[in-house]
């Protein structure tokens, strides 16, 4: 009886840990995407500034 409860609790804990890991990994990809997008925006602005400098 107690073993069944422990197994159930372990499975729930593992499921929660995997869900949290998946959520955090998704956030990492979002941050990486925004970072790379921002780098490109800055690069294009710098290229524009250099080409239009007098």
Short mmCIF file of C-alpha atoms in Angstrom, two decimals:
data_model
loop_
_atom_site.label_atom_id
_atom_site.label_comp_id
_atom_site.label_asym_id
_atom_site.label_seq_id
_atom_site.Cartn_x
_atom_site.Cartn_y
_atom_site.Cartn_z
CA UNK A 1 0.00 0.00 0.00
CA UNK A 2 2.68 2.49 1.00
CA UNK A 3 4.80 1.47 -1.99
CA UNK A 4 1.94 2.32 -4.35
CA UNK A 5 1.61 5.77 -2.82
CA UNK A 6 5.37 6.32 -3.04
CA UNK A 7 5.42 5.22 -6.70
CA UNK A 8 2.50 7.53 -7.47
CA UNK A 9 4.20 10.42 -5.67
CA UNK A 10 7.47 9.73 -7.51
CA UNK A 11 5.69 9.68 -10.86
CA UNK A 12 3.91 12.95 -10.07
CA UNK A 13 7.18 14.57 -8.99
CA UNK A 14 8.93 13.39 -12.15
CA UNK A 15 6.06 14.65 -14.32
CA UNK A 16 6.16 18.04 -12.60
CA UNK A 17 9.94 18.24 -12.98
CA UNK A 18 9.72 17.42 -16.70
CA UNK A 19 6.98 20.02 -17.20
CA UNK A 20 9.08 22.68 -15.45
CA UNK A 21 12.15 21.72 -17.49
CA UNK A 22 10.16 21.97 -20.73
CA UNK A 23 8.83 25.39 -19.72
CA UNK A 24 12.30 26.68 -18.84
CA UNK A 25 13.75 25.33 -22.09
CA UNK A 26 11.03 27.15 -24.04
CA UNK A 27 11.93 30.40 -22.25
CA UNK A 28 15.61 29.89 -23.13
CA UNK A 29 14.70 29.57 -26.82
CA UNK A 30 12.54 32.72 -26.59
CA UNK A 31 15.37 34.68 -24.99
CA UNK A 32 17.83 33.40 -27.59
CA UNK A 33 15.47 34.38 -30.43
CA UNK A 34 14.91 37.88 -29.07
CA UNK A 35 18.64 38.31 -28.47
CA UNK A 36 19.56 37.28 -32.02
CA UNK A 37 16.81 39.48 -33.46
CA UNK A 38 18.08 42.41 -31.42
CA UNK A 39 21.66 41.86 -32.56
CA UNK A 40 20.51 41.99 -36.19
CA UNK A 41 18.52 45.18 -35.63
CA UNK A 42 21.56 46.84 -34.08
CA UNK A 43 23.76 45.63 -36.94
CA UNK A 44 21.38 47.02 -39.58
CA UNK A 45 21.17 50.36 -37.79
CA UNK A 46 24.97 50.53 -37.64
CA UNK A 47 25.27 49.65 -41.33
CA UNK A 48 22.73 52.36 -42.15
CA UNK A 49 24.59 54.89 -40.03
CA UNK A 50 27.95 54.11 -41.65
CA UNK A 51 26.57 54.20 -45.21
CA UNK A 52 24.79 57.51 -44.61
CA UNK A 53 27.59 59.26 -42.72
CA UNK A 54 29.05 62.32 -44.35
#
